[in-house]
XYZ file of C-alpha atoms in Angstrom:
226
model
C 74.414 97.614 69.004
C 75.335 98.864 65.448
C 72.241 101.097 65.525
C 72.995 102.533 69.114
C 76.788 103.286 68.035
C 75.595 105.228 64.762
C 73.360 107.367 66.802
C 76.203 108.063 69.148
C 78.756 108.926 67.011
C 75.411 111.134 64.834
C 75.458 112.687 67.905
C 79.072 114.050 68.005
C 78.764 114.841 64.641
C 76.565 117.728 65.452
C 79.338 118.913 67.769
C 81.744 120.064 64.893
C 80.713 123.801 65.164
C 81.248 124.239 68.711
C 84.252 125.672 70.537
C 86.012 122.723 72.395
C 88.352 124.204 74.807
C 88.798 120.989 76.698
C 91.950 119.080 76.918
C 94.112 116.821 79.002
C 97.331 118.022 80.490
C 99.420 116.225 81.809
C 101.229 115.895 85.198
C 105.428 116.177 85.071
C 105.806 112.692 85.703
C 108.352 110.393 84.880
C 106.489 107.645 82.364
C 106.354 103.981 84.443
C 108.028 101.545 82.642
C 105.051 98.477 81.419
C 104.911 95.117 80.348
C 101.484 94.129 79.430
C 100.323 94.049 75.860
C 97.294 96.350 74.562
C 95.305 97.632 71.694
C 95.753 100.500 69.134
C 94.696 103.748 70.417
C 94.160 105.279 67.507
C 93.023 102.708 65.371
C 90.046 100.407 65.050
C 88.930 99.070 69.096
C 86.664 95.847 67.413
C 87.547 92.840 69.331
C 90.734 94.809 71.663
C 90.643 96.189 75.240
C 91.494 99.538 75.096
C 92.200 101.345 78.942
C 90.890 104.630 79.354
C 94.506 106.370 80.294
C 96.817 109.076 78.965
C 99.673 107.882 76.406
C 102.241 106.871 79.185
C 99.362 105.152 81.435
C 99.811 107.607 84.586
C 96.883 108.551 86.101
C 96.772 110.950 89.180
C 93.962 110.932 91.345
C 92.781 111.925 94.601
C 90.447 109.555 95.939
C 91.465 106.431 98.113
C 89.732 104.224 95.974
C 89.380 105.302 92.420
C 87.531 104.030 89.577
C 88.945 102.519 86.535
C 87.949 102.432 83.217
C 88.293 100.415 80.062
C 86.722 99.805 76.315
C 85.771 95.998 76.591
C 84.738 94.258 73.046
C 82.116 91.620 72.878
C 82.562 88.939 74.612
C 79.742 87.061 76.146
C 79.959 84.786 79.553
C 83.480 86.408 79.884
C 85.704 87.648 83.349
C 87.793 89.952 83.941
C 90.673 89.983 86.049
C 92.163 93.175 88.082
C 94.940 92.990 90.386
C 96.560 96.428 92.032
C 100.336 96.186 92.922
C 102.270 98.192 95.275
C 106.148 97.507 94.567
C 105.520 94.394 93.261
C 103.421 92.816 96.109
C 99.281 92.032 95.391
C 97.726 94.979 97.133
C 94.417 94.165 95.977
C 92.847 91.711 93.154
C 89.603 90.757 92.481
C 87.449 89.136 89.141
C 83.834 90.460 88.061
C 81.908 89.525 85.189
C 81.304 91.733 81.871
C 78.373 92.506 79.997
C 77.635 91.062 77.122
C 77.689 94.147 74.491
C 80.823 96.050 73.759
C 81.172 99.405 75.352
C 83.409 101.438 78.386
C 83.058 99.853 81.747
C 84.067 101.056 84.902
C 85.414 99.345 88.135
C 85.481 101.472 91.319
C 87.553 99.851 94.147
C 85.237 98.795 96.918
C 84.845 99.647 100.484
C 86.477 96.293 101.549
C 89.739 97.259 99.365
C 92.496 99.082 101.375
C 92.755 102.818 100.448
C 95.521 104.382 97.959
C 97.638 105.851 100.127
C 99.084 109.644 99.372
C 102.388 109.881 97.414
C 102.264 106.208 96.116
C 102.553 104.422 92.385
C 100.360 101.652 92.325
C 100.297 99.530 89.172
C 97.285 97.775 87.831
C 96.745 94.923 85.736
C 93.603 93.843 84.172
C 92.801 90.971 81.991
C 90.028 89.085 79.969
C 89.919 84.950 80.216
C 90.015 83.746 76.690
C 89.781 80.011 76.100
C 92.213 81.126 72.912
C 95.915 80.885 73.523
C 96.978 82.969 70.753
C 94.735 85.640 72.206
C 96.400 85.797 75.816
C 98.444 88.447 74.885
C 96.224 90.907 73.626
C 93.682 90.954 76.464
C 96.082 92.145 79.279
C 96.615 95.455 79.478
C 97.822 97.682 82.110
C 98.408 100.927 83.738
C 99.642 103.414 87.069
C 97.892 105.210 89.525
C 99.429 107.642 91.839
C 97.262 108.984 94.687
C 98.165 113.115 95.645
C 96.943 115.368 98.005
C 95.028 118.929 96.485
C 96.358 122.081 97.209
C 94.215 124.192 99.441
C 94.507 126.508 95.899
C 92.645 124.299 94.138
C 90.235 122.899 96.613
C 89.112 126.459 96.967
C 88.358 126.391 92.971
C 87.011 123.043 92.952
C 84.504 123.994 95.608
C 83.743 127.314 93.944
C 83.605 125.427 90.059
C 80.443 125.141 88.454
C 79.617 121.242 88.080
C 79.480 121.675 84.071
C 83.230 123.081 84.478
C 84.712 120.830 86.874
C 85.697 118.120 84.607
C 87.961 120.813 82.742
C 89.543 122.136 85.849
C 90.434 118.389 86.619
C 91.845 118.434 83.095
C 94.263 121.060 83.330
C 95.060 120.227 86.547
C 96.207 116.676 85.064
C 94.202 114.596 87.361
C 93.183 112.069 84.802
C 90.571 109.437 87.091
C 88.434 112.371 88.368
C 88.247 114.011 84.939
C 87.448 110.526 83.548
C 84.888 109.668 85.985
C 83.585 113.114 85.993
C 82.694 113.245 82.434
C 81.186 109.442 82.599
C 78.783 110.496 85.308
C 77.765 113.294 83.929
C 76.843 111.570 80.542
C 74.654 108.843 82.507
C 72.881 111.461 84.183
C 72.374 113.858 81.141
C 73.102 111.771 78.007
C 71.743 114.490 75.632
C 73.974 117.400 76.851
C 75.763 118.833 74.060
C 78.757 120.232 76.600
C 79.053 117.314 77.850
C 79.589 114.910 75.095
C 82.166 117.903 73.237
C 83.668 117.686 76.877
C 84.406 114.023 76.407
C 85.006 114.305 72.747
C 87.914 116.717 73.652
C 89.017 115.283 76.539
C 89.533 111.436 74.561
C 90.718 112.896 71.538
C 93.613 115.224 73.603
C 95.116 111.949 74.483
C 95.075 109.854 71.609
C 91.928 107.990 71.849
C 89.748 109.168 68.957
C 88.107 105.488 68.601
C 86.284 105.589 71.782
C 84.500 108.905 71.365
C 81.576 107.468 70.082
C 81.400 104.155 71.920
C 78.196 103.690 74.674
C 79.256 103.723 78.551
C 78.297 99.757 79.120
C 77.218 98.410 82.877
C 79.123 101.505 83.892
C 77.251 102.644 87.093
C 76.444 98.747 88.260
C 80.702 98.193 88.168
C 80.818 100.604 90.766
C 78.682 98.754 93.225
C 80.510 95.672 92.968
């Protein structure tokens, strides 16, 4: 895994002369208020679960059933825990296993879970067993998702983007899941792209999360089957 990781981040080394134009804006949204503990964003991610989200932990998306994704460290034979609240009442929880290796996971909500409904906070929790007590804290972390509807406006420039581009319209347009997941797909299907990978680069680093450029998209694309 060491070897893998150094090859990676060799990788985005290389990247340092191009023009990254990429970056995250957010939505004007009020910041939820949160309880759950969570790592350092922009320090070292060995041994902490680190959510993929923007500083306040807002994400807007438009899909009924997003997907969700977090820096897990190594921790063999472990489960996770996600549970999706909608004021305060379980709207949908569930527990899958994690792969062994370190890495960025994703979860997509399945076909059985209900679908976000348009104009609503929901607020997620997710959470790694530990048989350590003192560690309880530090494995929960949290975040908000808020389902919208597009503007015929930017349908019309979604549908006209070129695929390469469309993770930086989503960017600008502050919908953080689709830029997220746009960006992961694209670097499973073309993992030697040099736009892509200065796409993510940019697109971590605009929000504070410098430590996960470099780390390898884990069990990624078998999450989203489950």
């Amino acid at each position: 895994m060491v070897r893998a990781e150094s090859l990676i981040a060799l990788k985005f080394q290389r990247l340092q002369s191009w023009q990254i134009s990429q970056r995250f804006i957010p939505p004007n949204r009020k910041a939820p208020q949160t309880t759950a503990g969570g790592g350092s964003r922009g320090g070292s991610s060995q041994g902490t679960l680190i959510p993929l989200m923007p500083p306040n932990k807002l994400g807007l998306t438009f899909a009924e059933r997003p997907t969700f994704y977090w820096f897990v460290p190594q921790m063999p034979g472990q489960t996770a825990h996600f549970s999706l609240l909608e004021d305060n009442r379980t709207f949908y929880e569930t527990t899958f296993k994690l792969p062994n290796e370190s890495g960025i996971i994703g979860f997509t909500l399945p076909a059985k879970a209900p679908s976000l409904e348009v104009g609503k906070k929901y607020h997620w929790y997710m959470s790694i067993a530990s048989s350590s007590e003192e560690l309880a804290d530090e494995i929960s972390v949290e975040g908000w998702v808020e389902r919208i509807q597009p503007t015929a406006d930017l349908l019309k420039q979604i549908a006209r983007t070129n695929p390469k581009q469309l993770s930086q319209l989503y960017a600008t347009s502050g919908i953080w899941y689709e830029v997220v997941d746009t960006l992961v797909q694209q670097r499973l299907t073309e993992p030697d792209d040099c736009t892509v990978m200065a796409n993510w680069q940019a697109l971590l680093e605009s929000v504070g999360l410098n430590n996960l450029v470099s780390k390898p998209l884990v069990n990624s694309w078998d999450a989203k089957t489950k």
